[in-house]
């Protein structure tokens, strides 16, 4: 909702048609992906949740880098709704990675070569357990909105995963990828749809984009 509101406001400012705003949206997404790819470059194993075009674009850029270390991406199915399944399909298609739809044998980052990136879809509770066991290096989330104080609105279930990262020893960083159209200039979130929740700013390591 927030990106649509901001896009409408920007169109009013520009007094321009949809094409101009669409171009700005695309440029903002690209900038966010570039920043995220740089921030995530050291990590070999990435966990993510739900579906975010910013996260998909960032993972694609990381996979394209010769100096990147990415080996595996674990995507929470994000139930109900199952947006994580389509996110995994998009990541696999964008990167040419192997897609595993079962959690029976998820591949760890130390068991594959750089050019054999694997993407696995996990049930949400199994992704949380993988985080608790420190079998991922970083949790990457998208955002429907980023509030003025750094709190984020994202798919319900995101906060639970972020708390699991905070409890891990040592803690696992939580990186949010969000372009400028996700910014919400208030400390209070917009009216939340049922499927969304607030992720407190103190659970987030960094917002990029």
CSV table of N, CA and C in Angstrom, one decimal, residues 63-165:
chain,number,residue,atom,x,y,z
A,63,UNK,N,24.5,-13.0,-7.1
A,63,UNK,CA,24.8,-14.3,-7.8
A,63,UNK,C,25.6,-13.9,-9.1
A,64,UNK,N,25.5,-12.8,-9.6
A,64,UNK,CA,26.2,-12.4,-10.9
A,64,UNK,C,27.6,-11.9,-10.6
A,65,UNK,N,27.9,-11.6,-9.3
A,65,UNK,CA,29.2,-11.1,-9.0
A,65,UNK,C,30.3,-12.2,-9.0
A,66,UNK,N,31.4,-11.9,-9.5
A,66,UNK,CA,32.5,-12.8,-9.5
A,66,UNK,C,33.1,-12.9,-8.1
A,67,UNK,N,33.1,-11.9,-7.3
A,67,UNK,CA,33.7,-11.9,-6.0
A,67,UNK,C,32.7,-12.2,-4.9
A,68,UNK,N,31.5,-12.6,-5.3
A,68,UNK,CA,30.5,-13.0,-4.3
A,68,UNK,C,30.8,-14.3,-3.6
A,69,UNK,N,30.2,-14.5,-2.5
A,69,UNK,CA,30.4,-15.8,-1.8
A,69,UNK,C,29.1,-16.6,-1.6
A,70,UNK,N,28.0,-16.1,-2.3
A,70,UNK,CA,26.7,-16.8,-2.0
A,70,UNK,C,26.7,-18.2,-2.5
A,71,UNK,N,26.2,-19.1,-1.6
A,71,UNK,CA,26.1,-20.5,-2.0
A,71,UNK,C,24.7,-21.0,-1.9
A,72,UNK,N,23.9,-20.5,-1.0
A,72,UNK,CA,22.6,-21.1,-0.8
A,72,UNK,C,21.6,-20.0,-0.3
A,73,UNK,N,20.4,-20.1,-0.8
A,73,UNK,CA,19.3,-19.3,-0.3
A,73,UNK,C,18.1,-20.1,0.2
A,74,UNK,N,17.7,-19.9,1.4
A,74,UNK,CA,16.6,-20.6,2.0
A,74,UNK,C,15.4,-19.7,2.2
A,75,UNK,N,14.3,-20.0,1.6
A,75,UNK,CA,13.1,-19.2,1.5
A,75,UNK,C,12.0,-19.8,2.3
A,76,UNK,N,11.5,-19.1,3.3
A,76,UNK,CA,10.3,-19.5,4.1
A,76,UNK,C,9.1,-19.5,3.2
A,77,UNK,N,8.3,-20.5,3.2
A,77,UNK,CA,7.1,-20.6,2.4
A,77,UNK,C,6.2,-19.5,2.6
A,78,UNK,N,6.2,-18.9,3.8
A,78,UNK,CA,5.3,-17.7,4.1
A,78,UNK,C,3.8,-18.1,4.0
A,79,UNK,N,3.4,-19.0,4.9
A,79,UNK,CA,2.0,-19.4,5.0
A,79,UNK,C,1.3,-18.5,6.0
A,80,UNK,N,0.0,-18.3,5.8
A,80,UNK,CA,-0.8,-18.7,4.6
A,80,UNK,C,-0.5,-17.7,3.5
A,81,UNK,N,-0.7,-18.2,2.3
A,81,UNK,CA,-0.5,-17.4,1.1
A,81,UNK,C,0.6,-18.0,0.2
A,82,UNK,N,1.7,-18.5,0.9
A,82,UNK,CA,2.7,-19.2,0.1
A,82,UNK,C,3.5,-18.3,-0.8
A,83,UNK,N,3.6,-17.0,-0.4
A,83,UNK,CA,4.4,-16.1,-1.3
A,83,UNK,C,5.9,-16.5,-1.4
A,84,UNK,N,6.4,-17.2,-0.4
A,84,UNK,CA,7.8,-17.6,-0.5
A,84,UNK,C,8.1,-18.6,-1.6
A,85,UNK,N,7.1,-19.4,-1.9
A,85,UNK,CA,7.2,-20.4,-3.0
A,85,UNK,C,7.5,-19.7,-4.3
A,86,UNK,N,6.7,-18.7,-4.6
A,86,UNK,CA,6.9,-17.9,-5.9
A,86,UNK,C,8.1,-17.1,-5.8
A,87,UNK,N,8.5,-16.7,-4.6
A,87,UNK,CA,9.8,-15.9,-4.5
A,87,UNK,C,11.0,-16.8,-4.8
A,88,UNK,N,10.9,-18.1,-4.3
A,88,UNK,CA,12.0,-19.0,-4.6
A,88,UNK,C,12.1,-19.3,-6.1
A,89,UNK,N,10.9,-19.4,-6.7
A,89,UNK,CA,10.9,-19.7,-8.2
A,89,UNK,C,11.5,-18.5,-9.0
A,90,UNK,N,11.2,-17.3,-8.5
A,90,UNK,CA,11.7,-16.1,-9.2
A,90,UNK,C,13.2,-16.0,-9.0
A,91,UNK,N,13.7,-16.3,-7.8
A,91,UNK,CA,15.1,-16.3,-7.5
A,91,UNK,C,15.9,-17.4,-8.4
A,92,UNK,N,15.3,-18.5,-8.4
A,92,UNK,CA,15.9,-19.6,-9.2
A,92,UNK,C,15.9,-19.3,-10.7
A,93,UNK,N,14.8,-18.7,-11.2
A,93,UNK,CA,14.8,-18.3,-12.6
A,93,UNK,C,15.8,-17.2,-12.9
A,94,UNK,N,15.9,-16.2,-12.0
A,94,UNK,CA,16.7,-15.1,-12.2
A,94,UNK,C,18.2,-15.4,-12.1
A,95,UNK,N,18.6,-16.4,-11.3
A,95,UNK,CA,20.0,-16.8,-11.1
A,95,UNK,C,20.4,-18.1,-11.8
A,96,UNK,N,19.5,-18.8,-12.3
A,96,UNK,CA,19.8,-20.1,-12.8
A,96,UNK,C,20.1,-21.2,-11.8
A,97,UNK,N,19.7,-20.9,-10.5
A,97,UNK,CA,20.0,-21.8,-9.4
A,97,UNK,C,19.1,-23.0,-9.4
A,98,UNK,N,19.6,-24.1,-8.8
A,98,UNK,CA,18.8,-25.3,-8.6
A,98,UNK,C,17.7,-24.9,-7.5
A,99,UNK,N,16.5,-25.4,-7.8
A,99,UNK,CA,15.4,-25.1,-6.9
A,99,UNK,C,15.0,-26.4,-6.2
A,100,UNK,N,15.0,-26.4,-4.9
A,100,UNK,CA,14.6,-27.6,-4.1
A,100,UNK,C,13.3,-27.2,-3.4
A,101,UNK,N,12.2,-28.0,-3.7
A,101,UNK,CA,10.9,-27.7,-3.1
A,101,UNK,C,10.7,-28.5,-1.8
A,102,UNK,N,11.7,-29.3,-1.4
A,102,UNK,CA,11.5,-30.1,-0.2
A,102,UNK,C,12.7,-29.7,0.7
A,103,UNK,N,12.4,-29.8,2.0
A,103,UNK,CA,13.4,-29.5,3.0
A,103,UNK,C,14.1,-30.8,3.4
A,104,UNK,N,14.0,-31.9,2.7
A,104,UNK,CA,14.6,-33.2,3.1
A,104,UNK,C,16.1,-33.1,3.2
A,105,UNK,N,16.7,-32.4,2.2
A,105,UNK,CA,18.1,-32.4,2.2
A,105,UNK,C,18.6,-31.0,1.8
A,106,UNK,N,18.3,-30.0,2.6
A,106,UNK,CA,18.7,-28.6,2.3
A,106,UNK,C,20.3,-28.6,2.3
A,107,UNK,N,20.8,-27.9,1.3
A,107,UNK,CA,22.3,-27.9,1.1
A,107,UNK,C,22.9,-26.8,1.9
A,108,UNK,N,23.9,-27.1,2.7
A,108,UNK,CA,24.7,-26.1,3.4
A,108,UNK,C,25.7,-25.4,2.5
A,109,UNK,N,26.1,-24.2,2.9
A,109,UNK,CA,27.0,-23.4,2.0
A,109,UNK,C,28.3,-24.1,1.8
A,110,UNK,N,28.8,-24.9,2.7
A,110,UNK,CA,30.1,-25.5,2.6
A,110,UNK,C,30.2,-26.8,1.8
A,111,UNK,N,29.0,-27.1,1.1
A,111,UNK,CA,29.0,-28.3,0.4
A,111,UNK,C,28.8,-28.1,-1.1
A,112,UNK,N,29.0,-26.9,-1.6
A,112,UNK,CA,28.8,-26.6,-3.0
A,112,UNK,C,29.8,-25.6,-3.5
A,113,UNK,N,29.9,-25.6,-4.8
A,113,UNK,CA,30.8,-24.7,-5.5
A,113,UNK,C,30.0,-23.4,-5.8
A,114,UNK,N,30.8,-22.3,-6.1
A,114,UNK,CA,30.2,-21.0,-6.3
A,114,UNK,C,29.2,-21.0,-7.4
A,115,UNK,N,29.4,-21.8,-8.5
A,115,UNK,CA,28.5,-21.8,-9.7
A,115,UNK,C,27.4,-22.8,-9.5
A,116,UNK,N,27.2,-23.3,-8.3
A,116,UNK,CA,26.1,-24.3,-8.1
A,116,UNK,C,25.2,-23.7,-7.0
A,117,UNK,N,24.8,-22.5,-7.1
A,117,UNK,CA,23.9,-21.9,-6.2
A,117,UNK,C,22.6,-22.7,-6.1
A,118,UNK,N,22.2,-23.0,-4.8
A,118,UNK,CA,20.9,-23.7,-4.6
A,118,UNK,C,19.9,-22.8,-3.9
A,119,UNK,N,18.6,-22.9,-4.3
A,119,UNK,CA,17.5,-22.2,-3.6
A,119,UNK,C,16.6,-23.3,-3.1
A,120,UNK,N,16.3,-23.2,-1.8
A,120,UNK,CA,15.4,-24.2,-1.1
A,120,UNK,C,14.2,-23.5,-0.5
A,121,UNK,N,13.0,-24.1,-0.7
A,121,UNK,CA,11.8,-23.6,0.0
A,121,UNK,C,11.6,-24.4,1.3
A,122,UNK,N,11.5,-23.8,2.4
A,122,UNK,CA,11.3,-24.5,3.7
A,122,UNK,C,10.0,-24.0,4.3
A,123,UNK,N,9.3,-25.0,5.0
A,123,UNK,CA,8.2,-24.6,5.8
A,123,UNK,C,8.7,-23.5,6.8
A,124,UNK,N,7.8,-22.6,7.2
A,124,UNK,CA,8.2,-21.5,8.0
A,124,UNK,C,8.9,-21.9,9.4
A,125,UNK,N,8.3,-23.0,10.0
A,125,UNK,CA,8.9,-23.4,11.3
A,125,UNK,C,10.3,-24.0,11.1
A,126,UNK,N,10.5,-24.6,9.9
A,126,UNK,CA,11.9,-25.2,9.6
A,126,UNK,C,12.9,-24.1,9.3
A,127,UNK,N,12.4,-23.0,8.7
A,127,UNK,CA,13.3,-21.9,8.5
A,127,UNK,C,13.7,-21.3,9.8
A,128,UNK,N,12.7,-21.1,10.7
A,128,UNK,CA,13.0,-20.6,12.0
A,128,UNK,C,14.0,-21.5,12.8
A,129,UNK,N,13.8,-22.8,12.7
A,129,UNK,CA,14.8,-23.7,13.4
A,129,UNK,C,16.2,-23.6,12.8
A,130,UNK,N,16.2,-23.4,11.5
A,130,UNK,CA,17.5,-23.3,10.8
A,130,UNK,C,18.2,-22.0,11.3
A,131,UNK,N,17.5,-21.0,11.5
A,131,UNK,CA,18.0,-19.7,12.1
A,131,UNK,C,18.5,-20.0,13.5
A,132,UNK,N,17.7,-20.6,14.3
A,132,UNK,CA,18.0,-20.9,15.7
A,132,UNK,C,19.3,-21.7,15.8
A,133,UNK,N,19.5,-22.6,14.8
A,133,UNK,CA,20.7,-23.5,14.8
A,133,UNK,C,21.9,-22.8,14.2
A,134,UNK,N,21.7,-21.6,13.8
A,134,UNK,CA,22.8,-20.8,13.1
A,134,UNK,C,23.3,-21.4,11.8
A,135,UNK,N,22.3,-22.0,11.1
A,135,UNK,CA,22.7,-22.6,9.8
A,135,UNK,C,22.4,-21.6,8.6
A,136,UNK,N,22.3,-20.3,8.9
A,136,UNK,CA,22.2,-19.3,7.9
A,136,UNK,C,23.1,-18.2,8.4
A,137,UNK,N,23.6,-17.3,7.5
A,137,UNK,CA,24.5,-16.2,7.9
A,137,UNK,C,23.8,-14.9,8.1
A,138,UNK,N,22.6,-14.8,7.4
A,138,UNK,CA,21.9,-13.5,7.4
A,138,UNK,C,20.5,-13.7,7.0
A,139,UNK,N,19.6,-13.0,7.7
A,139,UNK,CA,18.2,-13.0,7.3
A,139,UNK,C,17.9,-11.7,6.5
A,140,UNK,N,17.4,-11.8,5.3
A,140,UNK,CA,17.1,-10.7,4.4
A,140,UNK,C,15.6,-10.6,4.2
A,141,UNK,N,15.0,-9.4,4.6
A,141,UNK,CA,13.6,-9.2,4.4
A,141,UNK,C,13.3,-8.0,3.5
A,142,UNK,N,12.2,-8.1,2.8
A,142,UNK,CA,11.7,-6.9,2.1
A,142,UNK,C,10.9,-6.1,3.1
A,143,UNK,N,10.1,-5.2,2.5
A,143,UNK,CA,9.3,-4.3,3.4
A,143,UNK,C,8.2,-3.7,2.6
A,144,UNK,N,7.0,-3.7,3.2
A,144,UNK,CA,5.9,-2.9,2.6
A,144,UNK,C,6.0,-1.4,3.0
A,145,UNK,N,6.7,-1.2,4.2
A,145,UNK,CA,6.9,0.2,4.6
A,145,UNK,C,8.0,0.2,5.6
A,146,UNK,N,8.8,1.3,5.5
A,146,UNK,CA,9.8,1.6,6.5
A,146,UNK,C,9.5,2.9,7.2
A,147,UNK,N,9.2,2.8,8.5
A,147,UNK,CA,8.8,3.9,9.3
A,147,UNK,C,10.0,4.9,9.6
A,148,UNK,N,9.7,6.1,10.0
A,148,UNK,CA,10.7,7.1,10.2
A,148,UNK,C,11.7,6.6,11.2
A,149,UNK,N,11.3,5.9,12.2
A,149,UNK,CA,12.3,5.4,13.3
A,149,UNK,C,13.0,4.1,12.9
A,150,UNK,N,12.8,3.6,11.8
A,150,UNK,CA,13.5,2.4,11.4
A,150,UNK,C,12.7,1.1,11.5
A,151,UNK,N,11.5,1.2,12.1
A,151,UNK,CA,10.6,0.0,12.2
A,151,UNK,C,10.1,-0.3,10.8
A,152,UNK,N,9.9,-1.6,10.6
A,152,UNK,CA,9.5,-2.1,9.3
A,152,UNK,C,8.1,-2.8,9.3
A,153,UNK,N,7.4,-2.6,8.3
A,153,UNK,CA,6.1,-3.4,8.1
A,153,UNK,C,6.4,-4.5,7.0
A,154,UNK,N,6.1,-5.7,7.3
A,154,UNK,CA,6.3,-6.8,6.4
A,154,UNK,C,5.3,-7.9,6.6
A,155,UNK,N,5.4,-9.0,5.9
A,155,UNK,CA,4.5,-10.1,6.0
A,155,UNK,C,4.5,-10.7,7.4
A,156,UNK,N,3.4,-11.0,7.9
A,156,UNK,CA,3.3,-11.6,9.2
A,156,UNK,C,4.1,-12.9,9.3
A,157,UNK,N,4.9,-13.0,10.4
A,157,UNK,CA,5.9,-14.1,10.5
A,157,UNK,C,7.3,-13.5,10.5
A,158,UNK,N,7.5,-12.3,9.9
A,158,UNK,CA,8.8,-11.7,9.8
A,158,UNK,C,9.4,-11.4,11.2
A,159,UNK,N,8.6,-10.9,12.1
A,159,UNK,CA,9.1,-10.6,13.4
A,159,UNK,C,9.6,-11.8,14.2
A,160,UNK,N,8.8,-12.9,14.0
A,160,UNK,CA,9.2,-14.1,14.7
A,160,UNK,C,10.6,-14.6,14.2
A,161,UNK,N,10.9,-14.5,12.9
A,161,UNK,CA,12.2,-14.9,12.4
A,161,UNK,C,13.3,-13.9,12.9
A,162,UNK,N,12.9,-12.6,12.9
A,162,UNK,CA,13.9,-11.6,13.4
A,162,UNK,C,14.2,-11.8,14.9
A,163,UNK,N,13.3,-12.2,15.7
A,163,UNK,CA,13.5,-12.5,17.1
A,163,UNK,C,14.4,-13.8,17.2
A,164,UNK,N,14.2,-14.8,16.3
A,164,UNK,CA,15.1,-15.9,16.3
A,164,UNK,C,16.5,-15.5,16.0
A,165,UNK,N,16.7,-14.6,15.1
A,165,UNK,CA,18.0,-14.1,14.8
A,165,UNK,C,18.7,-13.4,16.0
